[in-house]
Coordinates of C-alpha atoms and ligand atoms in Angstrom, one line a residue:
M1 CA -10.6 38.8 -49.9
F2 CA -10.9 34.9 -50.0
N3 CA -10.3 33.2 -53.2
I4 CA -11.7 29.7 -53.7
S5 CA -8.5 27.8 -53.7
R6 CA -7.5 29.4 -50.4
L7 CA -10.9 28.5 -48.8
N8 CA -10.5 24.9 -50.0
K9 CA -7.1 24.8 -48.3
Y10 CA -8.7 25.9 -45.0
I11 CA -11.4 23.3 -45.3
I12 CA -8.9 20.6 -45.9
I13 CA -6.9 21.7 -42.9
I14 CA -10.0 21.7 -40.7
I15 CA -11.0 18.2 -41.9
F16 CA -7.4 16.9 -41.3
L17 CA -7.3 18.5 -37.8
S18 CA -10.6 17.0 -36.7
F19 CA -9.5 13.6 -38.0
S20 CA -6.3 13.7 -36.1
L21 CA -8.0 15.0 -32.9
S22 CA -10.5 12.1 -33.0
A23 CA -7.6 9.7 -33.5
C24 CA -6.0 10.8 -30.2
R25 CA -9.2 11.6 -28.3
R26 CA -8.9 10.6 -24.7
E27 CA -11.0 8.0 -23.2
E28 CA -11.0 5.7 -20.2
V29 CA -9.1 2.5 -21.0
S30 CA -9.1 -0.1 -18.3
E31 CA -8.0 -3.6 -17.6
T32 CA -8.0 -6.0 -14.7
K33 CA -5.8 -9.0 -14.0
I34 CA -5.0 -11.2 -11.0
L35 CA -1.6 -10.3 -9.5
F36 CA -0.4 -10.8 -5.9
N37 CA -3.4 -13.1 -5.4
T38 CA -5.8 -10.2 -5.8
Y39 CA -7.5 -8.1 -8.4
C40 CA -5.3 -5.5 -9.9
S41 CA -6.8 -2.9 -12.2
I42 CA -5.1 -0.2 -14.3
T43 CA -7.2 2.6 -15.7
V44 CA -5.7 5.3 -17.9
W45 CA -7.0 8.4 -19.7
A46 CA -5.5 8.1 -23.1
S47 CA -6.2 7.2 -26.7
Q48 CA -7.5 3.7 -27.0
R49 CA -4.5 2.3 -28.7
G50 CA -1.8 4.1 -26.7
G51 CA -3.7 3.3 -23.5
E52 CA -3.9 -0.4 -24.2
E53 CA -0.2 -0.6 -25.0
A54 CA 0.8 1.4 -21.9
I55 CA -1.4 -0.9 -19.7
R56 CA 0.2 -4.0 -21.2
S57 CA 3.7 -2.9 -20.4
A58 CA 2.7 -1.8 -16.9
F59 CA 1.2 -5.2 -16.2
E60 CA 4.2 -6.9 -17.6
R61 CA 6.5 -5.0 -15.3
M62 CA 4.3 -5.6 -12.3
G63 CA 4.2 -9.3 -13.1
E64 CA 8.0 -9.3 -13.1
V65 CA 8.0 -7.8 -9.6
E66 CA 5.4 -10.3 -8.4
S67 CA 7.4 -13.3 -9.4
K68 CA 10.7 -12.0 -8.1
F69 CA 9.2 -11.2 -4.7
N70 CA 7.1 -14.3 -4.4
I71 CA 8.6 -16.3 -1.6
H72 CA 6.6 -19.4 -2.7
S73 CA 8.1 -19.4 -6.2
E74 CA 11.2 -21.5 -6.8
T75 CA 12.5 -18.9 -9.2
S76 CA 12.5 -16.1 -6.5
P77 CA 15.9 -15.5 -4.9
L78 CA 13.9 -15.1 -1.6
Y79 CA 12.6 -18.7 -1.9
R80 CA 16.2 -20.1 -1.8
F81 CA 17.3 -17.7 0.8
N82 CA 14.5 -18.7 3.2
R83 CA 15.3 -22.4 2.8
E84 CA 19.0 -22.5 2.5
G85 CA 20.3 -19.2 3.7
G86 CA 23.3 -17.8 1.8
D87 CA 23.2 -14.5 -0.1
I88 CA 20.7 -12.7 -2.2
E89 CA 22.6 -10.9 -5.0
D90 CA 19.9 -8.8 -6.6
D91 CA 20.0 -5.0 -6.6
E92 CA 16.2 -4.7 -6.9
I93 CA 15.5 -6.9 -3.9
A94 CA 18.3 -5.2 -2.0
N95 CA 16.6 -1.8 -2.6
V96 CA 13.2 -3.0 -1.3
V97 CA 14.9 -4.7 1.7
K98 CA 16.7 -1.4 2.4
E99 CA 13.3 0.5 2.5
A100 CA 11.8 -2.3 4.6
L101 CA 14.7 -2.1 7.1
E102 CA 14.3 1.7 7.3
I103 CA 10.6 1.4 8.1
A104 CA 11.5 -1.4 10.6
G105 CA 13.9 0.9 12.4
K106 CA 11.5 3.9 12.4
S107 CA 8.5 1.7 13.6
K108 CA 10.7 0.2 16.3
G109 CA 10.2 -3.3 14.8
A110 CA 6.4 -3.2 14.4
F111 CA 7.1 -3.7 10.7
D112 CA 9.7 -6.4 10.4
P113 CA 10.6 -8.2 7.1
S114 CA 12.0 -11.1 9.1
V115 CA 8.5 -12.0 10.4
Y116 CA 8.5 -15.0 8.1
P117 CA 8.8 -17.8 10.7
L118 CA 5.8 -16.4 12.6
L119 CA 3.7 -16.2 9.4
E120 CA 4.6 -19.8 8.9
V121 CA 3.4 -21.1 12.2
W122 CA 0.2 -19.0 11.8
G123 CA -0.4 -20.8 8.5
I124 CA -0.7 -17.4 6.8
Y125 CA 0.9 -19.0 3.7
G126 CA -1.7 -21.7 3.6
E127 CA -5.4 -21.4 4.5
G128 CA -4.8 -20.2 8.0
S129 CA -4.5 -23.4 10.1
G130 CA -5.8 -22.3 13.5
I131 CA -4.2 -20.9 16.6
P132 CA -0.6 -22.3 17.0
E133 CA 0.6 -23.6 20.3
E134 CA 2.3 -21.1 22.6
K135 CA 5.6 -23.1 22.2
Q136 CA 5.5 -22.8 18.5
I137 CA 5.1 -19.1 18.7
E138 CA 7.9 -18.7 21.2
K139 CA 10.2 -20.8 18.9
A140 CA 9.4 -18.7 15.9
L141 CA 9.8 -15.4 17.8
K142 CA 13.4 -16.3 18.5
K143 CA 14.1 -16.3 14.8
V144 CA 12.6 -12.8 14.2
G145 CA 14.7 -9.7 14.2
Y146 CA 15.4 -7.3 11.4
D147 CA 18.7 -6.3 13.0
N148 CA 20.0 -9.7 11.7
I149 CA 19.5 -8.7 8.1
S150 CA 22.5 -7.0 6.4
I151 CA 23.0 -5.3 3.1
E152 CA 26.3 -4.6 1.5
N153 CA 26.8 -3.5 -2.2
G154 CA 23.4 -4.9 -3.3
R155 CA 24.0 -8.2 -1.4
V156 CA 21.4 -9.2 1.2
Y157 CA 22.6 -11.7 3.8
S158 CA 22.2 -12.8 7.4
A159 CA 24.6 -14.3 9.9
V160 CA 21.7 -15.9 11.8
E161 CA 20.5 -19.4 10.8
G162 CA 16.8 -19.9 10.3
L163 CA 16.2 -16.2 9.4
G164 CA 13.6 -15.8 6.7
I165 CA 12.5 -12.7 4.8
D166 CA 9.0 -11.8 3.7
L167 CA 8.4 -8.6 1.8
G168 CA 4.7 -9.2 1.5
G169 CA 4.0 -6.0 3.5
I170 CA 5.7 -3.8 1.0
A171 CA 6.3 -5.5 -2.4
K172 CA 2.8 -4.8 -3.7
G173 CA 3.4 -1.1 -3.2
Y174 CA 6.7 -1.4 -5.0
A175 CA 5.0 -3.1 -7.9
V176 CA 2.5 -0.3 -8.1
D177 CA 5.3 2.3 -8.2
E178 CA 7.0 0.4 -11.0
G179 CA 3.7 0.1 -12.9
I180 CA 3.2 3.8 -12.7
K181 CA 6.8 4.4 -13.9
E182 CA 6.0 2.2 -16.9
L183 CA 2.8 4.1 -17.7
K184 CA 4.7 7.5 -17.5
R185 CA 7.4 6.1 -19.8
A186 CA 4.6 5.3 -22.3
G187 CA 3.5 8.9 -22.2
I188 CA 0.5 8.5 -19.9
D189 CA -0.2 11.4 -17.5
S190 CA -3.5 10.4 -16.1
A191 CA -3.9 6.9 -14.5
L192 CA -5.0 4.9 -11.6
I193 CA -3.5 1.6 -10.5
D194 CA -5.3 -0.4 -7.8
A195 CA -3.7 -3.6 -6.7
G196 CA -6.1 -4.8 -4.1
G197 CA -6.0 -1.7 -1.9
D198 CA -2.6 -0.5 -2.9
I199 CA -3.5 2.4 -5.1
Y200 CA -1.6 5.2 -6.9
A201 CA -3.4 8.0 -8.7
L202 CA -1.4 9.7 -11.4
G203 CA -2.3 13.2 -12.5
S204 CA -5.9 14.1 -12.6
K205 CA -9.1 12.8 -14.3
N206 CA -10.6 15.4 -16.6
G207 CA -8.9 18.1 -14.6
R208 CA -10.3 16.9 -11.3
E209 CA -8.5 14.9 -8.6
W210 CA -9.0 11.2 -8.6
R211 CA -11.7 9.9 -6.1
I212 CA -10.8 6.9 -4.1
G213 CA -13.3 5.1 -1.9
L214 CA -12.2 3.4 1.3
Q215 CA -14.1 0.1 1.9
N216 CA -16.0 -0.3 5.1
P217 CA -13.8 -2.9 7.0
R218 CA -16.9 -4.6 8.5
G219 CA -19.4 -4.5 5.7
E220 CA -20.9 -2.8 2.7
G221 CA -20.2 0.7 1.4
N222 CA -17.4 3.3 1.6
M223 CA -16.2 4.6 4.9
S224 CA -14.7 7.6 3.3
V225 CA -13.7 9.0 -0.1
F226 CA -10.3 10.6 -0.7
K227 CA -9.4 13.0 -3.4
V228 CA -5.8 12.8 -4.6
S229 CA -3.5 13.6 -7.4
D230 CA 0.0 12.1 -7.8
R231 CA -0.4 10.2 -4.5
A232 CA -0.4 6.7 -3.3
V233 CA -3.3 5.6 -1.1
V234 CA -2.6 2.3 0.5
T235 CA -4.8 0.4 3.0
S236 CA -4.0 -2.5 5.2
G237 CA -6.7 -4.2 7.1
D238 CA -7.6 -7.2 9.2
Y239 CA -10.4 -8.1 6.8
H240 CA -8.4 -9.3 3.8
R241 CA -7.1 -12.6 5.0
Y242 CA -8.2 -14.1 8.4
F243 CA -9.8 -17.0 10.1
E244 CA -12.2 -17.0 13.1
E245 CA -11.9 -19.2 16.2
G246 CA -13.8 -18.9 19.4
G247 CA -15.4 -15.7 18.2
D248 CA -12.0 -14.0 17.7
R249 CA -10.5 -12.9 14.4
Y250 CA -7.0 -14.0 13.5
H251 CA -5.6 -12.1 10.5
H252 CA -2.4 -11.9 8.5
I253 CA -0.6 -9.0 10.1
I254 CA 1.4 -10.3 13.0
D255 CA 2.9 -8.2 15.9
P256 CA 6.5 -9.2 16.0
Q257 CA 6.6 -8.4 19.7
T258 CA 3.8 -10.7 20.9
G259 CA 3.8 -13.2 18.0
Y260 CA 0.0 -12.7 17.7
P261 CA -2.1 -10.8 15.1
S262 CA -2.3 -7.0 15.8
E263 CA -5.5 -5.9 17.5
E264 CA -6.3 -2.2 18.1
V265 CA -6.6 -1.0 14.4
V266 CA -8.8 -2.8 11.9
S267 CA -7.9 -0.6 8.9
A268 CA -5.0 1.8 8.3
T269 CA -4.7 3.9 5.2
V270 CA -1.5 5.8 4.4
I271 CA -1.4 8.5 1.8
G272 CA 1.9 9.8 0.4
P273 CA 4.1 10.1 -2.7
K274 CA 5.4 6.6 -2.9
A275 CA 3.3 3.4 -2.8
M276 CA 6.1 1.2 -1.5
T277 CA 6.6 3.5 1.5
A278 CA 2.9 3.9 2.1
D279 CA 2.4 0.1 1.9
G280 CA 5.1 -0.6 4.5
W281 CA 3.7 2.1 6.8
A282 CA 0.1 0.9 6.5
T283 CA 1.3 -2.5 7.8
A284 CA 3.4 -0.9 10.5
V285 CA 0.6 1.3 11.7
M286 CA -1.8 -1.7 12.0
V287 CA 0.8 -3.2 14.5
M288 CA 1.7 0.1 16.2
G289 CA -1.8 1.1 17.1
V290 CA -3.3 4.6 17.3
R291 CA -0.9 6.5 19.6
E292 CA 2.4 5.2 18.3
G293 CA 1.2 5.0 14.7
L294 CA 0.2 8.7 14.7
E295 CA 3.6 9.7 16.3
A296 CA 5.6 7.8 13.7
I297 CA 3.7 9.1 10.7
K298 CA 4.1 12.7 12.1
E299 CA 7.8 12.2 11.5
M300 CA 7.2 11.1 7.9
E301 CA 7.2 14.2 5.7
E302 CA 4.4 14.2 3.1
Y303 CA 2.7 11.0 4.6
E304 CA -0.7 11.0 6.3
V305 CA -2.6 8.3 7.9
F306 CA -6.3 7.4 8.5
M307 CA -7.2 4.6 10.9
I308 CA -10.3 2.9 12.0
T309 CA -10.1 1.2 15.4
S310 CA -11.9 -2.0 16.6
E311 CA -14.1 0.3 18.7
G312 CA -15.3 2.0 15.6
E313 CA -13.4 5.2 16.0
A314 CA -11.8 7.2 13.1
V315 CA -8.4 8.7 13.8
S316 CA -6.3 10.7 11.4
S317 CA -3.1 12.6 11.2
Q318 CA -3.3 16.4 11.1
G319 CA -2.6 16.8 7.3
L320 CA -5.2 14.2 6.2
D321 CA -8.1 16.7 5.9
K322 CA -7.0 18.0 2.5
Y323 CA -7.5 14.6 1.0
V324 CA -11.0 14.0 2.5
A325 CA -13.8 14.3 -0.1
D326 CA -16.4 12.5 2.0
M327 CA -16.6 10.8 5.4
N328 CA -19.4 8.4 6.3
L329 CA -19.7 8.6 10.0
D330 CA -22.9 6.6 10.1
L331 CA -21.0 3.5 9.1
L332 CA -18.4 4.2 11.8
H333 CA -21.1 4.1 14.5
K334 CA -22.4 0.8 13.2
L335 CA -18.9 -0.7 13.5
D336 CA -19.1 -0.3 17.2
E337 CA -22.3 -2.2 17.7
Ligands
ADP1 P1 -2.2 -6.8 2.1 O1 -1.2 -7.8 1.6 O2 -3.4 -7.5 2.5 O3 -2.5 -5.6 1.2 P2 -0.3 -5.7 3.9 O4 0.4 -4.7 3.0 O5 -0.5 -5.2 5.3 O6 -1.7 -6.2 3.4 O7 0.7 -6.9 4.0 C1 0.4 -8.0 4.8 C2 1.5 -9.0 4.6 O8 2.7 -8.4 5.3 C3 1.3 -10.3 5.3 O9 0.6 -11.2 4.4 C4 2.7 -10.8 5.5 O10 3.3 -11.3 4.3 C5 3.5 -9.5 5.9 N1 3.5 -9.1 7.3 C6 2.7 -9.5 8.3 N2 3.0 -9.0 9.5 C7 4.1 -8.2 9.2 C8 4.9 -7.3 10.0 N3 4.7 -7.2 11.3 N4 5.9 -6.7 9.4 C9 6.1 -6.8 8.1 N5 5.4 -7.6 7.3 C10 4.4 -8.3 7.8
MG2 MG1 1.6 -3.2 3.6

């Protein structure tokens, strides 16, 4: 039998529980900032306060990565290295360079962090200054070669004069990984970071995999929608930064073999466990093209690729299917027109 005081106790406990439940009720908390010259948004499923704090520390960490890897910033060790040579003594940079060199080796130099002199003559660092003269390209090509970069005990150096390092093809992915680490540290288990096409989806959203749309590289709408959980989805394309001349498109991913922008693939999406690795490979696959790109990704355990070619064809690695929630083939046909 209930006595009154016991019933009161239950009521008090129920009121207390519902108060504390509402205090930590999950909602979507989101913020967008400009980082790496692009919109970067972080969305978390958490309590309002906890979510805001976690996002703040993730942005702070990503901002640190951005400045350290910004080759145009005087405070970046890469800035000095690219102008004066010498050594870079920085474990964090050494680790990213190590990953970059690994991808360079496996992609047979399609991805090459020493592509800096070529990017300079193509004006990629400015507004895109038009097609360079053949001579300029040849001169720049002579300075490119990832084999000339060495790492020893966290020290990056080169014996070759005029060598420059650009980690632009991989640093944004690294920043996303670091942002996610920061969110996890703050107790977040459900989040999405999108740094201008470098995406990581942590956990699930209301018990369902995160849905990620892939932009049509030649217009409006989504080409496809991927469903992922604890995966990076990173896209490189020829439509982010480019200029047009004589009806041709000249974009910011340069084939280190020819010295000219890559051609066959207009958009490459790599899905896998690490955003840094996926980022490097997305750039590599743009340069490698369909056949070589597919072969290389096959060797990369847990990584899959989806490419759209300039002919409007969609090509994917064998394991990609499990991530496809929707594919808009109508848009693909239009690409070809
Ligand atoms: P985005 O920065 O648009 O997301 P990417 O990840 O593909 O695209 O990075 C492109 C950047 O990579 C270029 O702006 C340049 O800094 C660098 N880059 C260009 N070509 C190469 C290459 N062949 N290998 C490595 N890095 C490259
Ligand atoms: Mg990249």
